Short mmCIF file of C-alpha atoms and ligand atoms in Angstrom, two decimals:
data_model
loop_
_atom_site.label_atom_id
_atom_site.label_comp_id
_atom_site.label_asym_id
_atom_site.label_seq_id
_atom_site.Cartn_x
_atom_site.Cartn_y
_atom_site.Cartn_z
CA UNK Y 549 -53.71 -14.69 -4.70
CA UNK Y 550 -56.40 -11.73 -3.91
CA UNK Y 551 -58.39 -11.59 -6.58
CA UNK Y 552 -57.76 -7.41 -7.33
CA UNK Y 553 -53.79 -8.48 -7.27
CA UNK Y 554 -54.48 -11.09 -9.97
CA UNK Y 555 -56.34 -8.42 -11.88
CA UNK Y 556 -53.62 -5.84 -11.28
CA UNK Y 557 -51.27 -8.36 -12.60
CA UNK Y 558 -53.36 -9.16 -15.50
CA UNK Y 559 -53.98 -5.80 -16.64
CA UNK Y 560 -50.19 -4.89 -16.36
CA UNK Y 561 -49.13 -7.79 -18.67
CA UNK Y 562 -52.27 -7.07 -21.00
CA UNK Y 563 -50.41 -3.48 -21.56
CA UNK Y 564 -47.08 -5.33 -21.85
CA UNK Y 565 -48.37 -7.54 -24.63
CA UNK Y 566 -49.90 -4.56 -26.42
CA UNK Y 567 -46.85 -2.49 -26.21
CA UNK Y 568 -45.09 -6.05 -27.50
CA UNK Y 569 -47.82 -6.05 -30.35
CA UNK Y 570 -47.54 -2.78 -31.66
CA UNK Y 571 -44.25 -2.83 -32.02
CA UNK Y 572 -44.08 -5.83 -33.80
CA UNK Y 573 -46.67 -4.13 -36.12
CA UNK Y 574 -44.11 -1.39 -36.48
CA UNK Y 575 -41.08 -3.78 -37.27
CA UNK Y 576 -42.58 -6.32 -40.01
CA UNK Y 577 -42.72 -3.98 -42.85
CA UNK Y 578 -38.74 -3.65 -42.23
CA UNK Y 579 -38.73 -7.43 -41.99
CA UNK Y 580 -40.64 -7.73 -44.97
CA UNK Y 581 -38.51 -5.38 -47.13
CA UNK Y 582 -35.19 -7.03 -45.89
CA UNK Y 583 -36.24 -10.53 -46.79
CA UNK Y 584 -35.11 -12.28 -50.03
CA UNK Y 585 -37.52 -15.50 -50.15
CA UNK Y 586 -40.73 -14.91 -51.73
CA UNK Y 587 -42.42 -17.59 -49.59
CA UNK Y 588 -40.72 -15.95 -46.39
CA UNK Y 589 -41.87 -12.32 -47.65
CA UNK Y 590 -45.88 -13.61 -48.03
CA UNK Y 591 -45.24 -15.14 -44.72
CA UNK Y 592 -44.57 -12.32 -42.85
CA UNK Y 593 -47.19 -10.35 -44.73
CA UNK Y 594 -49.61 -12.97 -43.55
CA UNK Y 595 -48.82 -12.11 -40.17
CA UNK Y 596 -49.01 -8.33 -39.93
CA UNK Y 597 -52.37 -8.44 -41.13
CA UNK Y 598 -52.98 -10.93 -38.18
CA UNK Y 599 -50.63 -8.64 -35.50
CA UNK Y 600 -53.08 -5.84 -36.37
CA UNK Y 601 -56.00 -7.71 -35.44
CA UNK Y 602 -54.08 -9.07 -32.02
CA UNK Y 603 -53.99 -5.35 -31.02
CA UNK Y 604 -57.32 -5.52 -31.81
CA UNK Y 605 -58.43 -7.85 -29.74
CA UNK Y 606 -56.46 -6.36 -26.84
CA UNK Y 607 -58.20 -3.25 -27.86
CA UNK Y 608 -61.48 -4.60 -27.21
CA UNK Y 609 -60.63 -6.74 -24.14
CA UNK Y 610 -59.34 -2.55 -22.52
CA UNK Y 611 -62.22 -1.51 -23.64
CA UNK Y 612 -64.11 -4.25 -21.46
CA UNK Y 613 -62.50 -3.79 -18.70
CA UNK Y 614 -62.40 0.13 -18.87
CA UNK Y 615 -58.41 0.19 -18.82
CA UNK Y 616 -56.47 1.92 -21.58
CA UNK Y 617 -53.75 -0.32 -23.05
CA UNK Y 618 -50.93 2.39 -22.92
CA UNK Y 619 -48.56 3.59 -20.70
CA UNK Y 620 -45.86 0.48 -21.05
CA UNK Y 621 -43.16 0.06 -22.89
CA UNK Y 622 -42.23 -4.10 -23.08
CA UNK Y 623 -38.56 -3.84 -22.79
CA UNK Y 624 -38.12 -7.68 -24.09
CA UNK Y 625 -39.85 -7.20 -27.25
CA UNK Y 626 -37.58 -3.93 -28.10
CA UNK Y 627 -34.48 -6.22 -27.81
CA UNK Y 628 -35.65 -8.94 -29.58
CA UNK Y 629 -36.80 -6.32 -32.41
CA UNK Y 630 -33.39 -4.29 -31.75
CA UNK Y 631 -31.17 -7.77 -32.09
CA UNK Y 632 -32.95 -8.14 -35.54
CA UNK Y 633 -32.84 -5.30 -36.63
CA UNK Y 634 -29.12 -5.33 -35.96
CA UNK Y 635 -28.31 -8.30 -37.96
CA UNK Y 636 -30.01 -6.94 -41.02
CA UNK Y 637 -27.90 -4.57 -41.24
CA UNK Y 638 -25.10 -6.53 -40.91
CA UNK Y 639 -25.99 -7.24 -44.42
CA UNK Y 640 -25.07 -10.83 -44.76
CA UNK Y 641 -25.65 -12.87 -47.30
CA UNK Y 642 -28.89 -13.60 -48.91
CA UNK Y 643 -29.98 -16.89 -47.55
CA UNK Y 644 -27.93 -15.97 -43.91
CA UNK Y 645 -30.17 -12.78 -43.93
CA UNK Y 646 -33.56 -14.84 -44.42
CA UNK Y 647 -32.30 -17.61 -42.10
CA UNK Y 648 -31.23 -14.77 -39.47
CA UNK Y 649 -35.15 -13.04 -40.12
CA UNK Y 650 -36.91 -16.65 -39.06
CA UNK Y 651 -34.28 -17.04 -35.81
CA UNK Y 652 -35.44 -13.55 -34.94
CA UNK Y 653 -39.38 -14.28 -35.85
CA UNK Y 654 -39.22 -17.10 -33.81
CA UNK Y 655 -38.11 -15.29 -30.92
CA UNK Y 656 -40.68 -12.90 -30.89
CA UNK Y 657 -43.43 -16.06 -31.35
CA UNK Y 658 -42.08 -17.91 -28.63
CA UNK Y 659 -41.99 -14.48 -26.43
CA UNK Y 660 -45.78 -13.78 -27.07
CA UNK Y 661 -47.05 -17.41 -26.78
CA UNK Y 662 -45.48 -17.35 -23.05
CA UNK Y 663 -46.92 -13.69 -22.75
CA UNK Y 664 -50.24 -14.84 -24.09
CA UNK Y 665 -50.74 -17.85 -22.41
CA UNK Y 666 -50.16 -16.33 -18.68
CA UNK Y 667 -52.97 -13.83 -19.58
CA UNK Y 668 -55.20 -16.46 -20.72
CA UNK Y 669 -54.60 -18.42 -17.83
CA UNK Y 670 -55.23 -15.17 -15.43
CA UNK Y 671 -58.38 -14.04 -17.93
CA UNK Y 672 -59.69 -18.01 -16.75
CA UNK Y 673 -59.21 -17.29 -13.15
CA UNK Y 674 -61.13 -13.98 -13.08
CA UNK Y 675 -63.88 -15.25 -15.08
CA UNK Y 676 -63.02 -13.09 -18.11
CA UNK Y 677 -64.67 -15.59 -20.52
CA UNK Y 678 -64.41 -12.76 -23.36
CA UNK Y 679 -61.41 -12.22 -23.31
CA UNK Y 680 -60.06 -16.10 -22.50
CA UNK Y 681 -61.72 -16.77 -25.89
CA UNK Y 682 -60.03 -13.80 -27.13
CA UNK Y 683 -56.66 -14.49 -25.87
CA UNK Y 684 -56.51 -17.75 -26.78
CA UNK Y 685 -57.29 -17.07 -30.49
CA UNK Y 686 -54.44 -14.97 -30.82
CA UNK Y 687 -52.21 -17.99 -28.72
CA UNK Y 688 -53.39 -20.64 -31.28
CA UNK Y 689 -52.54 -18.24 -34.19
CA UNK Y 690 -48.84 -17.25 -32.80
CA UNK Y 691 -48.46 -21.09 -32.48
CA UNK Y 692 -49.44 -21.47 -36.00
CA UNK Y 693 -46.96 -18.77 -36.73
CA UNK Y 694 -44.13 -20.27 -35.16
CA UNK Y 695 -44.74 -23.46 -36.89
CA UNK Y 696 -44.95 -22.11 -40.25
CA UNK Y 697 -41.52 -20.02 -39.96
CA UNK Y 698 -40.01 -23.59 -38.40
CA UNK Y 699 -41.33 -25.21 -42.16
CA UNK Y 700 -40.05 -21.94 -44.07
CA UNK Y 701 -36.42 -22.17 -42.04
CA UNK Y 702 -36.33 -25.96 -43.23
CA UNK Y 703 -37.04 -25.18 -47.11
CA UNK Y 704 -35.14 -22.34 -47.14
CA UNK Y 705 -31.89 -23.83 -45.54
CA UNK Y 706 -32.40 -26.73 -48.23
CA UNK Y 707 -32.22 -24.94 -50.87
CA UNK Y 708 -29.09 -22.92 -49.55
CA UNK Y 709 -27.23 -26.05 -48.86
CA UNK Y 710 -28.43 -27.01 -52.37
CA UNK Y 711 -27.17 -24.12 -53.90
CA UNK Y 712 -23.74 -24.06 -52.20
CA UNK Y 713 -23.71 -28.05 -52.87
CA UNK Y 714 -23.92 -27.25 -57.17
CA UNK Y 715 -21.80 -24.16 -56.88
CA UNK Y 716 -19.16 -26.15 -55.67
CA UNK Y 717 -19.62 -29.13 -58.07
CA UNK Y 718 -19.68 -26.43 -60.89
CA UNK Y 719 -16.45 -24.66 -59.61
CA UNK Y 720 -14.57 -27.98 -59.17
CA UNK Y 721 -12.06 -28.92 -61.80
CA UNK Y 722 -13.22 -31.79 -64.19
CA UNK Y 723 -10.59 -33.95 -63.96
CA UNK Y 724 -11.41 -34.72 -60.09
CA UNK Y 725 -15.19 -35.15 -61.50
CA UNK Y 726 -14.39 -37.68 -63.53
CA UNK Y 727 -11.24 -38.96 -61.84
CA UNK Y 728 -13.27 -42.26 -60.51
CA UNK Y 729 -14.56 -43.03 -64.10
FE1 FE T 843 -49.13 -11.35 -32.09
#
């Protein structure tokens, strides 16, 4: 491909992840007040300290390149963030509602890791050494992310099937209990 193509294309998805970052930055606080698990909760507190320093970094690879970052709106990450947002207030129940927030989370992780990982692949092939190392920091970090919230959906589905499993044995009648004995 012509090389200013490739950087017209690079640019244009640069402003599609910002738009996608900032509006993640936007959404967490909601996702942070609607979950239930304290673990989940600190998780996704983690990670809006980190989104704010992946706009950032986007900031300063614009600022490089004397671009500004706005002017797009990234149409994918408003549905994802709209679907979410749409199950919370579905109000479900309490572990449905954090296992529902991870499902969503992971959505937007695997949407920015394909989102970052054509930039950094575009940043390589124009040179942009910056802003590959730049890029690919915030790839490794939404990796990281996505792995974390696949650990936090295993514990916290455990301990819902765990809670279910000794709510039934307590609401079960004795006699089948102890009918074996
Ligand atoms: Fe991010």
């Amino acid at each position: 491909m012509e090389s200013n193509r490739l950087k017209h294309l690079y640019v244009e998805e640069l402003k599609d992840l910002y738009s996608a970052e900032s509006q993640i930055v936007k959404a967490l606080p909601k996702m942070i007040k609607a979950a239930t698990s304290e673990d989940l909760r600190a998780g996704f507190e983690e990670h809006l300290e980190q989104t704010k320093g992946h706009v950032s970094r986007l900031e300063e690879i614009f600022k490089a390149l004397g671009e500004s970052p706005k002017g797009k709106k990234c149409k994918g990450m408003e549905g994802l963030i709209k679907e979410g947002g749409e199950m919370i207030e579905e109000d479900p129940a309490p572990e449905e509602l954090d296992a529902g927030l991870i499902s969503a989370a992971q959505r937007v992780e695997h949407y920015e890791i394909a989102g970052y990982g054509c930039v950094s692949t575009y940043a390589k092939l124009l040179r942009e050494d910056e802003a590959v190392s730049l890029l690919r920091k915030t790839l490794e970090e939404e990796k990281e992310t996505d792995e974390k919230l696949t650990q936090l959906a295993e514990s916290i589905n455990l301990e819902a099937v765990a809670s279910q499993a000794s709510e039934e044995g307590n609401s079960r009648p004795r006699k089948a209990k102890t009918a074996r004995a």
